Amino acid sequence: MKLLLIFFTSIGILLFSFGSNVDRAGLEQSATLLKLDTLKKDKETGLVTDENLHLVKAQCTTCHNSKLILNNRFTHDGWKQKIRWMQANHNLWDLGETEKPVLDYLEKHYSPTIASTRRTPLKNVKWYKLEQ
């Protein structure tokens, strides 16, 4: 995976240096998605390993499988709404001071990503009249 990341980054640099009309956001996003695939995962849950994983495991996987997290992507507010929904409908306890680190973890590792993007809008288009 590291080689792929280096390859795509190199291609992006080459294309940009020759003034190609490539969508920069799309290439940056591809590099980001490759980087996500190289993050270390917890063997038990499949979740990304970082300093707040233990809080997520304690608060989230006590009631449901980690696949619910892995199969969903929400913004910070979206994850917060899901927590509020679980509290209102499924008796989830108040997360207290652990709520912020849990939300930060979920936003950092499981926020929405764009799989494909549109090309950059055309600039300086020279229109001409079609002759019939």
Tab-separated table of N, CA and C in Angstrom:
chain	number	residue	atom	x	y	z
A	1	MET	N	0.812	-1.189	0.000
A	1	MET	CA	0.000	0.000	0.000
A	1	MET	C	0.861	1.261	0.000
A	2	LYS	N	1.960	1.213	0.724
A	2	LYS	CA	2.831	2.388	0.792
A	2	LYS	C	3.387	2.715	-0.594
A	3	LEU	N	3.698	1.683	-1.357
A	3	LEU	CA	4.200	1.907	-2.711
A	3	LEU	C	3.136	2.532	-3.597
A	4	LEU	N	1.881	2.095	-3.431
A	4	LEU	CA	0.796	2.693	-4.204
A	4	LEU	C	0.619	4.165	-3.864
A	5	LEU	N	0.722	4.487	-2.585
A	5	LEU	CA	0.601	5.872	-2.159
A	5	LEU	C	1.709	6.714	-2.782
A	6	ILE	N	2.919	6.208	-2.775
A	6	ILE	CA	4.054	6.912	-3.375
A	6	ILE	C	3.840	7.052	-4.885
A	7	PHE	N	3.350	5.990	-5.528
A	7	PHE	CA	3.113	6.011	-6.966
A	7	PHE	C	2.100	7.087	-7.337
A	8	PHE	N	0.927	7.076	-6.668
A	8	PHE	CA	-0.118	8.047	-7.005
A	8	PHE	C	0.305	9.472	-6.678
A	9	THR	N	1.044	9.643	-5.609
A	9	THR	CA	1.545	10.976	-5.269
A	9	THR	C	2.511	11.457	-6.341
A	10	SER	N	3.380	10.576	-6.811
A	10	SER	CA	4.332	10.934	-7.862
A	10	SER	C	3.619	11.296	-9.154
A	11	ILE	N	2.621	10.516	-9.526
A	11	ILE	CA	1.843	10.810	-10.735
A	11	ILE	C	1.196	12.189	-10.610
A	12	GLY	N	0.620	12.462	-9.441
A	12	GLY	CA	-0.020	13.758	-9.222
A	12	GLY	C	0.957	14.906	-9.362
A	13	ILE	N	2.142	14.758	-8.817
A	13	ILE	CA	3.161	15.808	-8.914
A	13	ILE	C	3.574	16.015	-10.362
A	14	LEU	N	3.767	14.935	-11.096
A	14	LEU	CA	4.143	15.049	-12.505
A	14	LEU	C	3.064	15.744	-13.325
A	15	LEU	N	1.810	15.343	-13.126
A	15	LEU	CA	0.727	15.950	-13.886
A	15	LEU	C	0.585	17.433	-13.583
A	16	PHE	N	0.708	17.795	-12.308
A	16	PHE	CA	0.574	19.199	-11.934
A	16	PHE	C	1.734	20.026	-12.470
A	17	SER	N	2.922	19.454	-12.499
A	17	SER	CA	4.085	20.218	-12.951
A	17	SER	C	4.041	20.494	-14.451
A	18	PHE	N	3.321	19.661	-15.218
A	18	PHE	CA	3.204	19.895	-16.652
A	18	PHE	C	1.928	20.642	-17.017
A	19	GLY	N	1.235	21.175	-15.998
A	19	GLY	CA	0.073	22.015	-16.250
A	19	GLY	C	-1.141	21.248	-16.726
A	20	SER	N	-1.246	19.993	-16.397
A	20	SER	CA	-2.400	19.211	-16.814
A	20	SER	C	-3.658	19.735	-16.136
A	21	ASN	N	-4.776	19.510	-16.765
A	21	ASN	CA	-6.047	19.987	-16.254
A	21	ASN	C	-6.713	18.909	-15.395
A	22	VAL	N	-5.950	18.292	-14.488
A	22	VAL	CA	-6.431	17.207	-13.650
A	22	VAL	C	-7.090	17.786	-12.399
A	23	ASP	N	-8.128	17.134	-11.935
A	23	ASP	CA	-8.813	17.568	-10.731
A	23	ASP	C	-7.945	17.261	-9.513
A	24	ARG	N	-7.405	18.302	-8.902
A	24	ARG	CA	-6.506	18.130	-7.751
A	24	ARG	C	-7.217	17.498	-6.568
A	25	ALA	N	-8.462	17.886	-6.325
A	25	ALA	CA	-9.207	17.336	-5.188
A	25	ALA	C	-9.358	15.827	-5.328
A	26	GLY	N	-9.605	15.356	-6.543
A	26	GLY	CA	-9.758	13.924	-6.771
A	26	GLY	C	-8.484	13.157	-6.474
A	27	LEU	N	-7.335	13.695	-6.909
A	27	LEU	CA	-6.066	13.028	-6.632
A	27	LEU	C	-5.726	13.065	-5.149
A	28	GLU	N	-5.983	14.195	-4.502
A	28	GLU	CA	-5.715	14.291	-3.071
A	28	GLU	C	-6.586	13.302	-2.311
A	29	GLN	N	-7.825	13.157	-2.742
A	29	GLN	CA	-8.723	12.231	-2.075
A	29	GLN	C	-8.282	10.788	-2.281
A	30	SER	N	-7.805	10.460	-3.470
A	30	SER	CA	-7.304	9.110	-3.721
A	30	SER	C	-6.146	8.794	-2.792
A	31	ALA	N	-5.259	9.756	-2.619
A	31	ALA	CA	-4.125	9.566	-1.712
A	31	ALA	C	-4.620	9.381	-0.284
A	32	THR	N	-5.643	10.138	0.108
A	32	THR	CA	-6.203	10.018	1.457
A	32	THR	C	-6.818	8.649	1.666
A	33	LEU	N	-7.569	8.150	0.673
A	33	LEU	CA	-8.182	6.829	0.796
A	33	LEU	C	-7.126	5.736	0.890
A	34	LEU	N	-6.036	5.871	0.135
A	34	LEU	CA	-4.955	4.891	0.234
A	34	LEU	C	-4.317	4.944	1.611
A	35	LYS	N	-4.163	6.150	2.148
A	35	LYS	CA	-3.584	6.305	3.481
A	35	LYS	C	-4.465	5.629	4.521
A	36	LEU	N	-5.807	5.771	4.399
A	36	LEU	CA	-6.725	5.146	5.338
A	36	LEU	C	-6.569	3.632	5.334
A	37	ASP	N	-6.308	3.054	4.167
A	37	ASP	CA	-6.147	1.605	4.074
A	37	ASP	C	-4.878	1.119	4.760
A	38	THR	N	-3.927	2.008	4.994
A	38	THR	CA	-2.667	1.594	5.598
A	38	THR	C	-2.652	1.783	7.109
A	39	LEU	N	-3.728	2.338	7.692
A	39	LEU	CA	-3.779	2.536	9.133
A	39	LEU	C	-3.875	1.196	9.845
A	40	LYS	N	-3.274	1.128	11.019
A	40	LYS	CA	-3.293	-0.098	11.805
A	40	LYS	C	-4.694	-0.333	12.355
A	41	LYS	N	-5.163	-1.571	12.260
A	41	LYS	CA	-6.510	-1.934	12.699
A	41	LYS	C	-6.437	-2.858	13.912
A	42	ASP	N	-7.404	-2.710	14.783
A	42	ASP	CA	-7.563	-3.574	15.942
A	42	ASP	C	-8.012	-4.955	15.460
A	43	LYS	N	-7.321	-6.006	15.869
A	43	LYS	CA	-7.644	-7.355	15.391
A	43	LYS	C	-9.020	-7.820	15.852
A	44	GLU	N	-9.430	-7.412	17.031
A	44	GLU	CA	-10.712	-7.854	17.589
A	44	GLU	C	-11.908	-7.203	16.894
A	45	THR	N	-11.804	-5.891	16.613
A	45	THR	CA	-12.961	-5.159	16.099
A	45	THR	C	-12.832	-4.720	14.645
A	46	GLY	N	-11.615	-4.615	14.145
A	46	GLY	CA	-11.403	-4.091	12.800
A	46	GLY	C	-11.390	-2.574	12.751
A	47	LEU	N	-11.552	-1.925	13.907
A	47	LEU	CA	-11.544	-0.468	13.971
A	47	LEU	C	-10.107	0.059	13.949
A	48	VAL	N	-9.946	1.284	13.477
A	48	VAL	CA	-8.627	1.908	13.414
A	48	VAL	C	-8.084	2.090	14.829
A	49	THR	N	-6.822	1.748	15.005
A	49	THR	CA	-6.180	1.866	16.305
A	49	THR	C	-5.689	3.291	16.519
A	50	ASP	N	-6.083	3.884	17.629
A	50	ASP	CA	-5.501	5.143	18.088
A	50	ASP	C	-5.768	5.283	19.581
A	51	GLU	N	-5.402	6.427	20.154
A	51	GLU	CA	-5.467	6.592	21.612
A	51	GLU	C	-6.882	6.527	22.184
A	52	ASN	N	-7.910	6.718	21.384
A	52	ASN	CA	-9.288	6.693	21.881
A	52	ASN	C	-10.041	5.412	21.533
A	53	LEU	N	-9.371	4.451	20.935
A	53	LEU	CA	-10.049	3.208	20.561
A	53	LEU	C	-10.653	2.510	21.776
A	54	HIS	N	-9.935	2.501	22.892
A	54	HIS	CA	-10.449	1.804	24.074
A	54	HIS	C	-11.779	2.410	24.550
A	55	LEU	N	-11.945	3.725	24.402
A	55	LEU	CA	-13.208	4.364	24.779
A	55	LEU	C	-14.335	3.941	23.845
A	56	VAL	N	-14.037	3.891	22.554
A	56	VAL	CA	-15.045	3.486	21.565
A	56	VAL	C	-15.461	2.035	21.804
A	57	LYS	N	-14.481	1.180	22.055
A	57	LYS	CA	-14.805	-0.218	22.333
A	57	LYS	C	-15.679	-0.342	23.581
A	58	ALA	N	-15.359	0.429	24.615
A	58	ALA	CA	-16.120	0.355	25.867
A	58	ALA	C	-17.532	0.918	25.711
A	59	GLN	N	-17.662	2.012	24.972
A	59	GLN	CA	-18.956	2.677	24.865
A	59	GLN	C	-19.830	2.113	23.744
A	60	CYS	N	-19.233	1.657	22.668
A	60	CYS	CA	-20.015	1.270	21.484
A	60	CYS	C	-20.181	-0.235	21.328
A	61	THR	N	-19.096	-0.966	21.436
A	61	THR	CA	-19.188	-2.398	21.132
A	61	THR	C	-19.687	-3.223	22.309
A	62	THR	N	-20.043	-2.557	23.400
A	62	THR	CA	-20.686	-3.258	24.506
A	62	THR	C	-22.065	-3.730	24.080
A	63	CYS	N	-22.741	-2.912	23.256
A	63	CYS	CA	-24.119	-3.227	22.841
A	63	CYS	C	-24.229	-3.760	21.418
A	64	HIS	N	-23.338	-3.331	20.538
A	64	HIS	CA	-23.452	-3.785	19.154
A	64	HIS	C	-22.083	-4.077	18.556
A	65	ASN	N	-22.109	-4.792	17.465
A	65	ASN	CA	-20.904	-5.187	16.752
A	65	ASN	C	-20.223	-3.973	16.126
A	66	SER	N	-18.925	-4.008	16.023
A	66	SER	CA	-18.164	-2.902	15.427
A	66	SER	C	-18.479	-2.718	13.943
A	67	LYS	N	-19.086	-3.709	13.320
A	67	LYS	CA	-19.436	-3.579	11.901
A	67	LYS	C	-20.448	-2.466	11.664
A	68	LEU	N	-21.247	-2.134	12.668
A	68	LEU	CA	-22.168	-0.998	12.533
A	68	LEU	C	-21.392	0.301	12.354
A	69	ILE	N	-20.249	0.405	12.997
A	69	ILE	CA	-19.397	1.593	12.827
A	69	ILE	C	-18.690	1.511	11.484
A	70	LEU	N	-18.120	0.364	11.180
A	70	LEU	CA	-17.358	0.195	9.948
A	70	LEU	C	-18.192	0.407	8.694
A	71	ASN	N	-19.481	0.094	8.762
A	71	ASN	CA	-20.347	0.199	7.587
A	71	ASN	C	-21.048	1.538	7.460
A	72	ASN	N	-20.798	2.449	8.374
A	72	ASN	CA	-21.434	3.761	8.333
A	72	ASN	C	-20.391	4.858	8.367
A	73	ARG	N	-20.733	5.976	7.774
A	73	ARG	CA	-19.870	7.158	7.789
A	73	ARG	C	-20.762	8.367	7.996
A	74	PHE	N	-20.482	9.094	9.076
A	74	PHE	CA	-21.250	10.292	9.388
A	74	PHE	C	-20.303	11.424	9.750
A	75	THR	N	-20.819	12.633	9.673
A	75	THR	CA	-20.083	13.790	10.163
A	75	THR	C	-20.107	13.749	11.687
A	76	HIS	N	-19.402	14.693	12.311
A	76	HIS	CA	-19.410	14.803	13.771
A	76	HIS	C	-20.850	14.913	14.272
A	77	ASP	N	-21.613	15.808	13.647
A	77	ASP	CA	-23.019	15.982	14.045
A	77	ASP	C	-23.851	14.742	13.761
A	78	GLY	N	-23.551	14.054	12.664
A	78	GLY	CA	-24.270	12.824	12.341
A	78	GLY	C	-24.044	11.740	13.383
A	79	TRP	N	-22.793	11.570	13.827
A	79	TRP	CA	-22.502	10.589	14.877
A	79	TRP	C	-23.188	10.989	16.184
A	80	LYS	N	-23.179	12.289	16.471
A	80	LYS	CA	-23.828	12.767	17.695
A	80	LYS	C	-25.329	12.484	17.651
A	81	GLN	N	-25.948	12.696	16.500
A	81	GLN	CA	-27.374	12.392	16.351
A	81	GLN	C	-27.651	10.906	16.549
A	82	LYS	N	-26.745	10.057	16.053
A	82	LYS	CA	-26.921	8.603	16.239
A	82	LYS	C	-26.847	8.243	17.717
A	83	ILE	N	-25.910	8.877	18.427
A	83	ILE	CA	-25.803	8.620	19.866
A	83	ILE	C	-27.080	9.058	20.569
A	84	ARG	N	-27.585	10.246	20.229
A	84	ARG	CA	-28.826	10.749	20.848
A	84	ARG	C	-30.002	9.816	20.526
A	85	TRP	N	-30.040	9.301	19.301
A	85	TRP	CA	-31.086	8.369	18.914
A	85	TRP	C	-31.011	7.088	19.747
A	86	MET	N	-29.797	6.567	19.936
A	86	MET	CA	-29.631	5.352	20.741
A	86	MET	C	-30.007	5.614	22.198
A	87	GLN	N	-29.701	6.827	22.685
A	87	GLN	CA	-30.074	7.170	24.059
A	87	GLN	C	-31.598	7.257	24.200
A	88	ALA	N	-32.263	7.820	23.199
A	88	ALA	CA	-33.715	7.980	23.259
A	88	ALA	C	-34.462	6.669	23.015
A	89	ASN	N	-33.945	5.815	22.148
A	89	ASN	CA	-34.683	4.623	21.720
A	89	ASN	C	-34.160	3.292	22.239
A	90	HIS	N	-32.904	3.266	22.680
A	90	HIS	CA	-32.315	1.980	23.084
A	90	HIS	C	-31.621	2.023	24.437
A	91	ASN	N	-31.994	3.010	25.246
A	91	ASN	CA	-31.492	3.120	26.619
A	91	ASN	C	-29.966	3.214	26.714
A	92	LEU	N	-29.338	3.832	25.730
A	92	LEU	CA	-27.900	4.075	25.837
A	92	LEU	C	-27.672	5.069	26.972
A	93	TRP	N	-26.697	4.786	27.791
A	93	TRP	CA	-26.369	5.636	28.928
A	93	TRP	C	-25.740	6.957	28.479
A	94	ASP	N	-25.668	7.904	29.387
A	94	ASP	CA	-24.997	9.178	29.139
A	94	ASP	C	-23.500	8.903	29.062
A	95	LEU	N	-22.874	9.306	27.990
A	95	LEU	CA	-21.448	9.036	27.809
A	95	LEU	C	-20.569	9.951	28.645
A	96	GLY	N	-21.141	11.024	29.178
A	96	GLY	CA	-20.393	11.926	30.055
A	96	GLY	C	-19.186	12.523	29.373
A	97	GLU	N	-18.073	12.544	30.080
A	97	GLU	CA	-16.853	13.166	29.545
A	97	GLU	C	-16.193	12.343	28.440
A	98	THR	N	-16.647	11.115	28.242
A	98	THR	CA	-16.065	10.309	27.160
A	98	THR	C	-16.726	10.594	25.811
A	99	GLU	N	-17.838	11.345	25.814
A	99	GLU	CA	-18.544	11.601	24.558
A	99	GLU	C	-17.671	12.350	23.546
A	100	LYS	N	-16.977	13.386	23.977
A	100	LYS	CA	-16.146	14.169	23.054
A	100	LYS	C	-15.047	13.318	22.420
A	101	PRO	N	-14.241	12.582	23.202
A	101	PRO	CA	-13.220	11.744	22.554
A	101	PRO	C	-13.797	10.663	21.636
A	102	VAL	N	-14.961	10.119	22.000
A	102	VAL	CA	-15.602	9.108	21.146
A	102	VAL	C	-16.026	9.745	19.826
A	103	LEU	N	-16.678	10.913	19.902
A	103	LEU	CA	-17.094	11.612	18.686
A	103	LEU	C	-15.897	12.032	17.844
A	104	ASP	N	-14.830	12.492	18.493
A	104	ASP	CA	-13.619	12.882	17.764
A	104	ASP	C	-13.026	11.692	17.020
A	105	TYR	N	-12.990	10.530	17.674
A	105	TYR	CA	-12.489	9.309	17.045
A	105	TYR	C	-13.340	8.937	15.831
A	106	LEU	N	-14.664	8.924	16.023
A	106	LEU	CA	-15.564	8.539	14.935
A	106	LEU	C	-15.464	9.507	13.758
A	107	GLU	N	-15.382	10.795	14.060
A	107	GLU	CA	-15.244	11.784	12.990
A	107	GLU	C	-13.908	11.632	12.265
A	108	LYS	N	-12.859	11.410	13.007
A	108	LYS	CA	-11.515	11.298	12.420
A	108	LYS	C	-11.398	10.098	11.476
A	109	HIS	N	-11.943	8.967	11.901
A	109	HIS	CA	-11.727	7.732	11.147
A	109	HIS	C	-12.929	7.259	10.333
A	110	TYR	N	-14.126	7.717	10.668
A	110	TYR	CA	-15.322	7.209	10.007
A	110	TYR	C	-16.268	8.333	9.595
A	111	SER	N	-15.694	9.371	9.018
A	111	SER	CA	-16.505	10.459	8.460
A	111	SER	C	-16.700	10.184	6.971
A	112	PRO	N	-17.636	10.874	6.344
A	112	PRO	CA	-17.908	10.611	4.921
A	112	PRO	C	-16.691	10.868	4.037
A	113	THR	N	-16.545	10.041	3.031
A	113	THR	CA	-15.510	10.237	2.022
A	113	THR	C	-16.199	10.234	0.662
A	114	ILE	N	-15.615	10.936	-0.263
A	114	ILE	CA	-16.169	10.992	-1.613
A	114	ILE	C	-15.396	9.988	-2.460
A	115	ALA	N	-16.113	9.027	-3.000
A	115	ALA	CA	-15.462	7.992	-3.798
A	115	ALA	C	-15.052	8.525	-5.170
A	116	SER	N	-15.829	9.429	-5.718
A	116	SER	CA	-15.477	9.991	-7.008
A	116	SER	C	-15.882	11.453	-7.022
A	117	THR	N	-15.196	12.203	-7.801
A	117	THR	CA	-15.502	13.626	-7.887
A	117	THR	C	-15.687	14.019	-9.344
A	118	ARG	N	-16.333	15.133	-9.538
A	118	ARG	CA	-16.491	15.664	-10.889
A	118	ARG	C	-15.220	16.400	-11.263
A	119	ARG	N	-15.025	16.546	-12.535
A	119	ARG	CA	-13.862	17.290	-12.998
A	119	ARG	C	-14.008	18.752	-12.621
A	120	THR	N	-12.925	19.473	-12.647
A	120	THR	CA	-12.936	20.895	-12.391
A	120	THR	C	-13.711	21.591	-13.504
A	121	PRO	N	-14.567	22.564	-13.157
A	121	PRO	CA	-15.310	23.268	-14.209
A	121	PRO	C	-14.369	23.900	-15.236
A	122	LEU	N	-14.797	23.918	-16.485
A	122	LEU	CA	-13.999	24.510	-17.555
A	122	LEU	C	-13.899	26.012	-17.358
A	123	LYS	N	-12.740	26.555	-17.695
A	123	LYS	CA	-12.519	27.991	-17.588
A	123	LYS	C	-12.136	28.530	-18.961
A	124	ASN	N	-12.426	29.792	-19.193
A	124	ASN	CA	-12.054	30.469	-20.441
A	124	ASN	C	-12.526	29.704	-21.682
A	125	VAL	N	-13.773	29.307	-21.673
A	125	VAL	CA	-14.333	28.570	-22.804
A	125	VAL	C	-14.584	29.554	-23.949
A	126	LYS	N	-14.095	29.217	-25.130
A	126	LYS	CA	-14.325	30.050	-26.316
A	126	LYS	C	-15.472	29.423	-27.101
A	127	TRP	N	-16.639	30.063	-27.032
A	127	TRP	CA	-17.813	29.561	-27.712
A	127	TRP	C	-17.804	30.025	-29.169
A	128	TYR	N	-18.381	29.239	-30.009
A	128	TYR	CA	-18.478	29.612	-31.426
A	128	TYR	C	-19.852	29.213	-31.941
A	129	LYS	N	-20.245	29.855	-32.998
A	129	LYS	CA	-21.553	29.611	-33.571
A	129	LYS	C	-21.452	28.462	-34.576
A	130	LEU	N	-22.358	27.534	-34.469
A	130	LEU	CA	-22.378	26.401	-35.410
A	130	LEU	C	-22.988	26.857	-36.725
A	131	GLU	N	-22.341	26.525	-37.804
A	131	GLU	CA	-22.837	26.841	-39.156
A	131	GLU	C	-23.676	25.656	-39.623
A	132	GLN	N	-24.852	25.961	-40.194
A	132	GLN	CA	-25.697	24.878	-40.681
A	132	GLN	C	-25.608	24.712	-42.176
